[in-house]
Amino acid sequence: MRIGIINYGAGNIASVKNALDKLGVNSIVSSNPIELNDVDKIIFPGVGHAKEAMANLQNSGLDRFIKTTQKPLLGICLGMQLLGSYSEEGGTNGLGVFDFEVKKFNINLKCPHMGWNRITNSKSPLFKGINDNAWLYFVHSYYVPISGNSIAAANYQVDFCIAVNSQNFWGVQFHPEKSGDDGLQILKNFIELC
Amino acid sequence: MLSKRIIPCLDVKNGRTVKGVNFNNLMDAGDPVQLAYEYYKQGADELVLLDITATLEGRETFINVVKDVAKAISIPFTVGGGISKPEQVEALLKAGADKVSINSAALQNPNLITTLANAFGSQCVVVAIDAINNQGNWEVVSHSGTKETIWDPFEWAKKAESLGAGEILLTSYSSDGTQMGYAIDLTAKISESLKIPVIASGGAGCKEHFLEVLTLGKADAALAAGVFHFGKLSIKEVKQYLNDNGIVIRL
């Protein structure tokens, strides 16, 4: 099993790589679609601004690779948001793998939503061994509304989607690589079960 | 529901933790990597590592500490101390840090906040504000409290937010190290005026102080150093106490 971590200049790649190392999983960091075609599963991380991230993906041809890959792919944070059809952040189109539209939090709580939030999850294999009401770590100002593809949710004045799945595509809003032992378990589940 | 956060802070000099550290179960209490791991296991929500080295050699050592801490723990951590350039931030993030805190350099050049926010995202730009109470008036100080500035902390915090800061780390120099409690009024006034989270720092001495700053002080997170290092309180017992008193906290 070898994991490819997509590097497009918008992610805390080191954290994801470290987390996979802790799990004893072989991984490569690459921005080259040909190299990424040669791994078993793909992690698509991301922090930063949606519009700039989309531009980076388009310039490197990675947008096409992500949309068409048949391999299990896990988008993290901005990576998940970019899998949608549109984002209010910069008013940019996403990759369109899912048809959700990313919205800005319009709430009177602190923003960014930063820290550990309780979640409620479904029976998805991604959350095997994770307690309902587990705490996971989030940092974001935009969110994905709950839709038919949602497999877990959280509440921060509004209920919002924190994990999605359709076919080989998976996405999580929280940072599994920063969410302690539960986060590592979720990454392990993606690698072993998804 | 979002948890309040408890954040231990390690001061690192030449690759070693300074301030007294008193953990019986640690082989080497001066090793920041071992200490970071210990706090992670105790249930710390995040960590802060401050580089208080002045020399170039020390700075290179610090990068290695950051790399090793990133490998040891699976929670977010912020690094700070002497950061004034985007290249430094890039190196620290590459080493595995999640956020950087800037202080004196931002006071000298407030646009640094915007530069860093645009390059790396607001979520990783923490603006640290050191304030002292000068006969009833709060004033911002820089260079570890050795220099006066033109700012009052309320205006400076608003300015930092508008320039793109993702979080404020607010230290009361008047209570730092006293273990007499956080600066409650200062923290509440700043936290209420901002949309971004505020981490309170300076003065933690007992469990009640944490409760006070997270309720009356309206802080989103509480940072402490000495009270944890000396083993006076464990992170676990502080969090249990907060939970028992109705605070939303990750146990």
GROMACS .gro file of C-alpha atoms in nm:
model
  445
    1MET     CA    1   0.000   0.000   0.000
    2ARG     CA    2   0.138   0.336  -0.106
    3ILE     CA    3  -0.034   0.670  -0.057
    4GLY     CA    4   0.017   0.974  -0.278
    5ILE     CA    5  -0.015   1.316  -0.114
    6ILE     CA    6  -0.101   1.583  -0.369
    7ASN     CA    7   0.127   1.885  -0.343
    8TYR     CA    8  -0.013   2.195  -0.513
    9GLY     CA    9   0.133   2.467  -0.294
   10ALA     CA   10  -0.172   2.491  -0.067
   11GLY     CA   11  -0.143   2.242   0.207
   12ASN     CA   12   0.029   2.157   0.527
   13ILE     CA   13   0.190   1.861   0.355
   14ALA     CA   14   0.435   1.796   0.639
   15SER     CA   15   0.155   1.723   0.886
   16VAL     CA   16  -0.016   1.471   0.660
   17LYS     CA   17   0.315   1.301   0.578
   18ASN     CA   18   0.403   1.284   0.949
   19ALA     CA   19   0.065   1.130   1.031
   20LEU     CA   20   0.112   0.858   0.767
   21ASP     CA   21   0.464   0.793   0.897
   22LYS     CA   22   0.316   0.744   1.247
   23LEU     CA   23   0.081   0.484   1.101
   24GLY     CA   24   0.375   0.314   0.932
   25VAL     CA   25   0.223   0.378   0.588
   26ASN     CA   26   0.444   0.431   0.285
   27SER     CA   27   0.370   0.763   0.112
   28ILE     CA   28   0.499   1.003  -0.150
   29VAL     CA   29   0.442   1.376  -0.189
   30SER     CA   30   0.399   1.474  -0.551
   31SER     CA   31   0.256   1.733  -0.789
   32ASN     CA   32   0.305   1.507  -1.089
   33PRO     CA   33  -0.008   1.325  -1.219
   34ILE     CA   34   0.207   1.048  -1.369
   35GLU     CA   35   0.369   0.974  -1.032
   36LEU     CA   36   0.032   0.997  -0.860
   37ASN     CA   37  -0.110   0.742  -1.103
   38ASP     CA   38   0.134   0.496  -0.955
   39VAL     CA   39   0.000   0.492  -0.596
   40ASP     CA   40  -0.289   0.299  -0.441
   41LYS     CA   41  -0.477   0.582  -0.273
   42ILE     CA   42  -0.463   0.959  -0.278
   43ILE     CA   43  -0.481   1.229  -0.013
   44PHE     CA   44  -0.572   1.578  -0.131
   45PRO     CA   45  -0.490   1.818   0.157
   46GLY     CA   46  -0.535   2.191   0.162
   47VAL     CA   47  -0.527   2.506   0.362
   48GLY     CA   48  -0.545   2.852   0.215
   49HIS     CA   49  -0.769   3.032  -0.032
   50ALA     CA   50  -1.007   2.841  -0.263
   51LYS     CA   51  -0.960   3.060  -0.570
   52GLU     CA   52  -0.580   3.050  -0.559
   53ALA     CA   53  -0.582   2.678  -0.491
   54MET     CA   54  -0.806   2.615  -0.795
   55ALA     CA   55  -0.575   2.824  -1.011
   56ASN     CA   56  -0.276   2.618  -0.891
   57LEU     CA   57  -0.459   2.294  -0.971
   58GLN     CA   58  -0.552   2.415  -1.318
   59ASN     CA   59  -0.199   2.537  -1.397
   60SER     CA   60  -0.048   2.202  -1.305
   61GLY     CA   61  -0.311   1.985  -1.475
   62LEU     CA   62  -0.394   1.828  -1.139
   63ASP     CA   63  -0.760   1.935  -1.170
   64ARG     CA   64  -0.812   1.684  -1.454
   65PHE     CA   65  -0.625   1.413  -1.271
   66ILE     CA   66  -0.837   1.452  -0.954
   67LYS     CA   67  -1.169   1.462  -1.141
   68THR     CA   68  -1.095   1.148  -1.340
   69THR     CA   69  -0.906   0.929  -1.095
   70GLN     CA   70  -1.060   0.591  -1.011
   71LYS     CA   71  -0.845   0.554  -0.699
   72PRO     CA   72  -0.985   0.620  -0.353
   73LEU     CA   73  -0.921   0.989  -0.286
   74LEU     CA   74  -0.958   1.174   0.047
   75GLY     CA   75  -0.989   1.554   0.040
   76ILE     CA   76  -0.900   1.725   0.368
   77CYS     CA   77  -1.038   2.068   0.470
   78LEU     CA   78  -0.995   2.293   0.164
   79GLY     CA   79  -0.928   1.972  -0.029
   80MET     CA   80  -1.283   1.855   0.051
   81GLN     CA   81  -1.432   2.196  -0.028
   82LEU     CA   82  -1.263   2.204  -0.370
   83LEU     CA   83  -1.434   1.877  -0.461
   84GLY     CA   84  -1.765   2.068  -0.468
   85SER     CA   85  -1.916   2.260  -0.760
   86TYR     CA   86  -1.866   2.614  -0.631
   87SER     CA   87  -1.716   2.812  -0.342
   88GLU     CA   88  -1.817   3.153  -0.210
   89GLU     CA   89  -1.450   3.198  -0.120
   90GLY     CA   90  -1.332   3.404  -0.415
   91GLY     CA   91  -1.646   3.303  -0.609
   92THR     CA   92  -1.470   3.018  -0.782
   93ASN     CA   93  -1.595   2.698  -0.941
   94GLY     CA   94  -1.471   2.381  -0.777
   95LEU     CA   95  -1.376   2.048  -0.929
   96GLY     CA   96  -1.740   1.939  -0.948
   97VAL     CA   97  -1.692   1.586  -0.816
   98PHE     CA   98  -1.974   1.662  -0.570
   99ASP     CA   99  -2.252   1.909  -0.638
  100PHE     CA  100  -2.238   2.099  -0.305
  101GLU     CA  101  -2.170   2.473  -0.288
  102VAL     CA  102  -1.931   2.599  -0.019
  103LYS     CA  103  -2.072   2.882   0.194
  104LYS     CA  104  -1.923   3.138   0.432
  105PHE     CA  105  -2.026   3.107   0.797
  106ASN     CA  106  -2.285   3.377   0.860
  107ILE     CA  107  -2.305   3.346   1.239
  108ASN     CA  108  -2.240   3.555   1.548
  109LEU     CA  109  -1.981   3.313   1.691
  110LYS     CA  110  -1.605   3.351   1.648
  111CYS     CA  111  -1.479   3.295   1.296
  112PRO     CA  112  -1.266   3.110   1.179
  113HIS     CA  113  -1.425   2.807   1.341
  114MET     CA  114  -1.104   2.702   1.512
  115GLY     CA  115  -1.051   2.420   1.756
  116TRP     CA  116  -1.205   2.091   1.866
  117ASN     CA  117  -1.572   2.039   1.781
  118ARG     CA  118  -1.800   1.747   1.860
  119ILE     CA  119  -1.925   1.551   1.562
  120THR     CA  120  -2.205   1.309   1.492
  121ASN     CA  121  -2.120   1.041   1.243
  122SER     CA  122  -2.299   0.773   1.051
  123LYS     CA  123  -2.201   0.410   1.012
  124SER     CA  124  -1.952   0.483   0.736
  125PRO     CA  125  -1.636   0.269   0.731
  126LEU     CA  126  -1.438   0.595   0.747
  127PHE     CA  127  -1.557   0.639   1.107
  128LYS     CA  128  -1.517   0.278   1.223
  129GLY     CA  129  -1.411   0.275   1.590
  130ILE     CA  130  -1.486   0.646   1.636
  131ASN     CA  131  -1.739   0.736   1.906
  132ASP     CA  132  -2.045   0.932   1.813
  133ASN     CA  133  -1.978   1.274   1.974
  134ALA     CA  134  -1.602   1.242   1.922
  135TRP     CA  135  -1.396   1.562   1.924
  136LEU     CA  136  -1.208   1.650   1.605
  137TYR     CA  137  -0.995   1.951   1.511
  138PHE     CA  138  -1.124   2.216   1.268
  139VAL     CA  139  -0.992   2.540   1.117
  140HIS     CA  140  -1.215   2.701   0.854
  141SER     CA  141  -1.430   3.004   0.774
  142TYR     CA  142  -1.634   2.840   0.496
  143TYR     CA  143  -1.846   2.527   0.525
  144VAL     CA  144  -2.019   2.259   0.322
  145PRO     CA  145  -2.398   2.238   0.376
  146ILE     CA  146  -2.549   1.901   0.459
  147SER     CA  147  -2.654   1.708   0.147
  148GLY     CA  148  -2.727   1.355   0.034
  149ASN     CA  149  -2.356   1.275   0.022
  150SER     CA  150  -2.292   1.379   0.385
  151ILE     CA  151  -2.170   1.099   0.611
  152ALA     CA  152  -2.104   1.307   0.926
  153ALA     CA  153  -2.205   1.645   1.067
  154ALA     CA  154  -2.120   1.902   1.332
  155ASN     CA  155  -2.288   2.207   1.479
  156TYR     CA  156  -2.142   2.556   1.512
  157GLN     CA  157  -2.457   2.761   1.544
  158VAL     CA  158  -2.553   2.595   1.214
  159ASP     CA  159  -2.547   2.223   1.135
  160PHE     CA  160  -2.295   2.158   0.861
  161CYS     CA  161  -2.138   1.868   0.676
  162ILE     CA  162  -1.798   1.746   0.796
  163ALA     CA  163  -1.755   1.437   0.580
  164VAL     CA  164  -1.877   1.331   0.235
  165ASN     CA  165  -1.857   1.021   0.021
  166SER     CA  166  -1.959   0.921  -0.328
  167GLN     CA  167  -1.801   0.621  -0.502
  168ASN     CA  168  -1.421   0.651  -0.469
  169PHE     CA  169  -1.431   1.013  -0.348
  170TRP     CA  170  -1.414   1.100   0.021
  171GLY     CA  171  -1.380   1.433   0.196
  172VAL     CA  172  -1.342   1.555   0.555
  173GLN     CA  173  -1.368   1.912   0.683
  174PHE     CA  174  -1.164   1.847   1.000
  175HIS     CA  175  -0.792   1.778   1.008
  176PRO     CA  176  -0.746   1.407   1.082
  177GLU     CA  177  -0.370   1.464   1.091
  178LYS     CA  178  -0.420   1.706   1.384
  179SER     CA  179  -0.706   1.534   1.565
  180GLY     CA  180  -0.507   1.312   1.800
  181ASP     CA  181  -0.566   0.937   1.815
  182ASP     CA  182  -0.917   0.958   1.665
  183GLY     CA  183  -0.779   1.146   1.367
  184LEU     CA  184  -0.510   0.886   1.310
  185GLN     CA  185  -0.776   0.612   1.331
  186ILE     CA  186  -0.981   0.789   1.061
  187LEU     CA  187  -0.676   0.805   0.832
  188LYS     CA  188  -0.611   0.438   0.903
  189ASN     CA  189  -0.974   0.360   0.814
  190PHE     CA  190  -0.938   0.544   0.483
  191ILE     CA  191  -0.626   0.345   0.405
  192GLU     CA  192  -0.761   0.006   0.510
  193LEU     CA  193  -1.137   0.022   0.450
  194CYS     CA  194  -1.227   0.285   0.191
  195MET     CA  195  -2.023   2.246   1.999
  196LEU     CA  196  -1.677   2.398   1.999
  197SER     CA  197  -1.449   2.319   2.291
  198LYS     CA  198  -1.254   2.581   2.484
  199ARG     CA  199  -0.885   2.507   2.447
  200ILE     CA  200  -0.609   2.455   2.705
  201ILE     CA  201  -0.267   2.532   2.563
  202PRO     CA  202   0.064   2.471   2.739
  203CYS     CA  203   0.354   2.690   2.625
  204LEU     CA  204   0.719   2.584   2.609
  205ASP     CA  205   1.001   2.837   2.602
  206VAL     CA  206   1.289   2.690   2.405
  207LYS     CA  207   1.646   2.816   2.420
  208ASN     CA  208   1.924   2.651   2.220
  209GLY     CA  209   1.707   2.345   2.171
  210ARG     CA  210   1.619   2.303   2.540
  211THR     CA  211   1.311   2.392   2.742
  212VAL     CA  212   1.375   2.667   2.992
  213LYS     CA  213   1.180   2.765   3.303
  214GLY     CA  214   1.182   2.495   3.562
  215VAL     CA  215   1.022   2.170   3.466
  216ASN     CA  216   0.926   1.912   3.724
  217PHE     CA  217   0.787   1.591   3.585
  218ASN     CA  218   0.883   1.278   3.772
  219ASN     CA  219   0.811   1.045   3.484
  220LEU     CA  220   1.032   1.223   3.234
  221MET     CA  221   1.384   1.100   3.174
  222ASP     CA  222   1.493   1.441   3.057
  223ALA     CA  223   1.262   1.727   3.146
  224GLY     CA  224   1.461   1.977   2.944
  225ASP     CA  225   1.389   1.804   2.615
  226PRO     CA  226   1.108   2.000   2.445
  227VAL     CA  227   1.012   1.705   2.225
  228GLN     CA  228   0.960   1.478   2.524
  229LEU     CA  229   0.771   1.749   2.708
  230ALA     CA  230   0.550   1.822   2.406
  231TYR     CA  231   0.467   1.453   2.383
  232GLU     CA  232   0.384   1.441   2.755
  233TYR     CA  233   0.142   1.735   2.720
  234TYR     CA  234  -0.013   1.579   2.412
  235LYS     CA  235  -0.077   1.259   2.607
  236GLN     CA  236  -0.223   1.458   2.901
  237GLY     CA  237  -0.486   1.603   2.667
  238ALA     CA  238  -0.346   1.942   2.563
  239ASP     CA  239  -0.561   2.087   2.284
  240GLU     CA  240  -0.272   2.266   2.116
  241LEU     CA  241   0.084   2.363   2.202
  242VAL     CA  242   0.286   2.681   2.169
  243LEU     CA  243   0.665   2.671   2.128
  244LEU     CA  244   0.847   2.999   2.173
  245ASP     CA  245   1.204   3.029   2.053
  246ILE     CA  246   1.377   3.261   2.297
  247THR     CA  247   1.721   3.212   2.145
  248ALA     CA  248   1.896   3.515   2.008
  249THR     CA  249   2.168   3.351   1.801
  250LEU     CA  250   2.161   3.218   1.446
  251GLU     CA  251   2.285   2.874   1.556
  252GLY     CA  252   2.003   2.863   1.807
  253ARG     CA  253   1.748   2.939   1.535
  254GLU     CA  254   1.871   2.645   1.329
  255THR     CA  255   1.845   2.421   1.632
  256PHE     CA  256   1.488   2.543   1.681
  257ILE     CA  257   1.385   2.429   1.332
  258ASN     CA  258   1.502   2.079   1.424
  259VAL     CA  259   1.300   2.093   1.747
  260VAL     CA  260   0.993   2.191   1.542
  261LYS     CA  261   1.050   1.897   1.307
  262ASP     CA  262   1.083   1.653   1.596
  263VAL     CA  263   0.780   1.791   1.781
  264ALA     CA  264   0.573   1.759   1.463
  265LYS     CA  265   0.669   1.393   1.443
  266ALA     CA  266   0.592   1.330   1.810
  267ILE     CA  267   0.243   1.480   1.844
  268SER     CA  268  -0.086   1.476   1.649
  269ILE     CA  269  -0.235   1.807   1.763
  270PRO     CA  270  -0.181   2.157   1.623
  271PHE     CA  271   0.105   2.371   1.743
  272THR     CA  272   0.207   2.732   1.705
  273VAL     CA  273   0.566   2.853   1.695
  274GLY     CA  274   0.690   3.201   1.770
  275GLY     CA  275   0.989   3.410   1.863
  276GLY     CA  276   1.183   3.645   1.638
  277ILE     CA  277   0.971   3.590   1.326
  278SER     CA  278   0.982   3.882   1.085
  279LYS     CA  279   1.005   3.737   0.732
  280PRO     CA  280   0.785   3.519   0.509
  281GLU     CA  281   1.086   3.289   0.445
  282GLN     CA  282   1.107   3.209   0.816
  283VAL     CA  283   0.737   3.126   0.821
  284GLU     CA  284   0.769   2.902   0.518
  285ALA     CA  285   1.056   2.711   0.680
  286LEU     CA  286   0.864   2.667   1.007
  287LEU     CA  287   0.547   2.548   0.832
  288LYS     CA  288   0.751   2.308   0.620
  289ALA     CA  289   0.907   2.177   0.940
  290GLY     CA  290   0.556   2.086   1.054
  291ALA     CA  291   0.427   2.385   1.254
  292ASP     CA  292   0.060   2.474   1.198
  293LYS     CA  293   0.066   2.841   1.292
  294VAL     CA  294   0.321   3.110   1.364
  295SER     CA  295   0.292   3.390   1.614
  296ILE     CA  296   0.436   3.731   1.538
  297ASN     CA  297   0.479   4.014   1.783
  298SER     CA  298   0.747   4.287   1.771
  299ALA     CA  299   0.792   4.261   1.393
  300ALA     CA  300   0.418   4.318   1.341
  301LEU     CA  301   0.428   4.626   1.562
  302GLN     CA  302   0.717   4.765   1.357
  303ASN     CA  303   0.552   4.673   1.028
  304PRO     CA  304   0.178   4.599   1.062
  305ASN     CA  305   0.158   4.506   0.691
  306LEU     CA  306   0.359   4.195   0.774
  307ILE     CA  307   0.029   4.050   0.904
  308THR     CA  308  -0.135   4.095   0.563
  309THR     CA  309   0.169   3.966   0.378
  310LEU     CA  310   0.172   3.646   0.583
  311ALA     CA  311  -0.208   3.603   0.571
  312ASN     CA  312  -0.207   3.631   0.191
  313ALA     CA  313   0.085   3.393   0.152
  314PHE     CA  314  -0.009   3.124   0.405
  315GLY     CA  315  -0.371   3.190   0.503
  316SER     CA  316  -0.509   3.381   0.803
  317GLN     CA  317  -0.557   3.056   0.994
  318CYS     CA  318  -0.185   3.028   1.053
  319VAL     CA  319  -0.116   3.389   1.150
  320VAL     CA  320  -0.137   3.445   1.526
  321VAL     CA  321  -0.066   3.799   1.643
  322ALA     CA  322   0.082   3.798   1.994
  323ILE     CA  323   0.009   4.108   2.198
  324ASP     CA  324   0.196   4.181   2.521
  325ALA     CA  325   0.018   4.436   2.740
  326ILE     CA  326   0.111   4.603   3.068
  327ASN     CA  327  -0.112   4.789   3.306
  328ASN     CA  328   0.041   5.132   3.356
  329GLN     CA  329  -0.150   5.295   3.645
  330GLY     CA  330  -0.484   5.173   3.517
  331ASN     CA  331  -0.412   5.215   3.145
  332TRP     CA  332  -0.332   4.915   2.931
  333GLU     CA  333  -0.040   4.965   2.693
  334VAL     CA  334   0.120   4.738   2.435
  335VAL     CA  335   0.488   4.663   2.489
  336SER     CA  336   0.729   4.500   2.245
  337HIS     CA  337   1.062   4.315   2.249
  338SER     CA  338   0.963   4.095   2.544
  339GLY     CA  339   0.833   4.388   2.744
  340THR     CA  340   1.146   4.600   2.713
  341LYS     CA  341   1.008   4.864   2.474
  342GLU     CA  342   0.706   5.092   2.484
  343THR     CA  343   0.485   5.132   2.179
  344ILE     CA  344   0.224   5.383   2.063
  345TRP     CA  345  -0.056   5.126   2.080
  346ASP     CA  346  -0.323   5.046   2.330
  347PRO     CA  347  -0.411   4.678   2.313
  348PHE     CA  348  -0.777   4.733   2.221
  349GLU     CA  349  -0.692   4.932   1.909
  350TRP     CA  350  -0.398   4.712   1.817
  351ALA     CA  351  -0.607   4.394   1.841
  352LYS     CA  352  -0.875   4.544   1.612
  353LYS     CA  353  -0.606   4.658   1.370
  354ALA     CA  354  -0.442   4.315   1.367
  355GLU     CA  355  -0.777   4.152   1.295
  356SER     CA  356  -0.850   4.391   1.009
  357LEU     CA  357  -0.506   4.322   0.860
  358GLY     CA  358  -0.572   3.948   0.845
  359ALA     CA  359  -0.473   3.791   1.178
  360GLY     CA  360  -0.645   3.458   1.238
  361GLU     CA  361  -0.610   3.462   1.615
  362ILE     CA  362  -0.483   3.683   1.898
  363LEU     CA  363  -0.250   3.556   2.171
  364LEU     CA  364  -0.299   3.813   2.448
  365THR     CA  365  -0.048   3.818   2.731
  366SER     CA  366  -0.080   4.040   3.033
  367TYR     CA  367   0.276   4.120   3.130
  368SER     CA  368   0.140   4.263   3.454
  369SER     CA  369   0.020   3.918   3.562
  370ASP     CA  370   0.265   3.692   3.374
  371GLY     CA  371   0.457   3.470   3.615
  372THR     CA  372   0.260   3.588   3.919
  373GLN     CA  373   0.022   3.288   3.927
  374MET     CA  374  -0.235   3.540   4.059
  375GLY     CA  375  -0.483   3.498   3.775
  376TYR     CA  376  -0.536   3.620   3.420
  377ALA     CA  377  -0.615   3.982   3.333
  378ILE     CA  378  -0.990   3.925   3.314
  379ASP     CA  379  -1.118   4.271   3.217
  380LEU     CA  380  -0.853   4.320   2.949
  381THR     CA  381  -0.922   3.979   2.797
  382ALA     CA  382  -1.301   4.017   2.804
  383LYS     CA  383  -1.295   4.359   2.644
  384ILE     CA  384  -1.067   4.247   2.360
  385SER     CA  385  -1.239   3.914   2.301
  386GLU     CA  386  -1.582   4.078   2.284
  387SER     CA  387  -1.463   4.334   2.031
  388LEU     CA  388  -1.321   4.075   1.789
  389LYS     CA  389  -1.459   3.814   1.552
  390ILE     CA  390  -1.138   3.605   1.568
  391PRO     CA  391  -1.049   3.379   1.865
  392VAL     CA  392  -0.847   3.511   2.159
  393ILE     CA  393  -0.602   3.303   2.361
  394ALA     CA  394  -0.550   3.443   2.712
  395SER     CA  395  -0.205   3.421   2.867
  396GLY     CA  396  -0.027   3.530   3.181
  397GLY     CA  397  -0.111   3.462   3.542
  398ALA     CA  398  -0.254   3.110   3.566
  399GLY     CA  399  -0.192   2.970   3.913
  400CYS     CA  400  -0.488   2.746   3.996
  401LYS     CA  401  -0.785   2.574   3.833
  402GLU     CA  402  -1.020   2.858   3.923
  403HIS     CA  403  -0.814   3.101   3.715
  404PHE     CA  404  -0.879   2.894   3.402
  405LEU     CA  405  -1.251   2.888   3.474
  406GLU     CA  406  -1.254   3.262   3.536
  407VAL     CA  407  -1.079   3.359   3.211
  408LEU     CA  408  -1.293   3.123   3.000
  409THR     CA  409  -1.618   3.258   3.149
  410LEU     CA  410  -1.583   3.617   3.277
  411GLY     CA  411  -1.278   3.674   3.055
  412LYS     CA  412  -1.462   3.543   2.747
  413ALA     CA  413  -1.141   3.384   2.618
  414ASP     CA  414  -1.160   3.110   2.357
  415ALA     CA  415  -0.848   2.941   2.491
  416ALA     CA  416  -0.621   2.965   2.793
  417LEU     CA  417  -0.244   2.934   2.775
  418ALA     CA  418  -0.018   2.853   3.066
  419ALA     CA  419   0.341   2.755   3.123
  420GLY     CA  420   0.481   2.750   3.476
  421VAL     CA  421   0.175   2.603   3.643
  422PHE     CA  422   0.201   2.297   3.416
  423HIS     CA  423   0.582   2.274   3.400
  424PHE     CA  424   0.624   2.267   3.776
  425GLY     CA  425   0.364   1.995   3.804
  426LYS     CA  426   0.142   2.214   4.023
  427LEU     CA  427  -0.151   2.125   3.800
  428SER     CA  428  -0.195   1.864   3.529
  429ILE     CA  429  -0.378   1.947   3.208
  430LYS     CA  430  -0.612   1.659   3.278
  431GLU     CA  431  -0.725   1.788   3.618
  432VAL     CA  432  -0.774   2.141   3.486
  433LYS     CA  433  -0.992   2.012   3.202
  434GLN     CA  434  -1.190   1.783   3.433
  435TYR     CA  435  -1.254   2.076   3.667
  436LEU     CA  436  -1.369   2.297   3.377
  437ASN     CA  437  -1.599   2.021   3.253
  438ASP     CA  438  -1.746   1.978   3.602
  439ASN     CA  439  -1.818   2.351   3.603
  440GLY     CA  440  -2.012   2.348   3.280
  441ILE     CA  441  -1.743   2.453   3.034
  442VAL     CA  442  -1.753   2.282   2.694
  443ILE     CA  443  -1.418   2.110   2.693
  444ARG     CA  444  -1.264   1.810   2.517
  445LEU     CA  445  -1.187   1.533   2.767
   0.00000   0.00000   0.00000
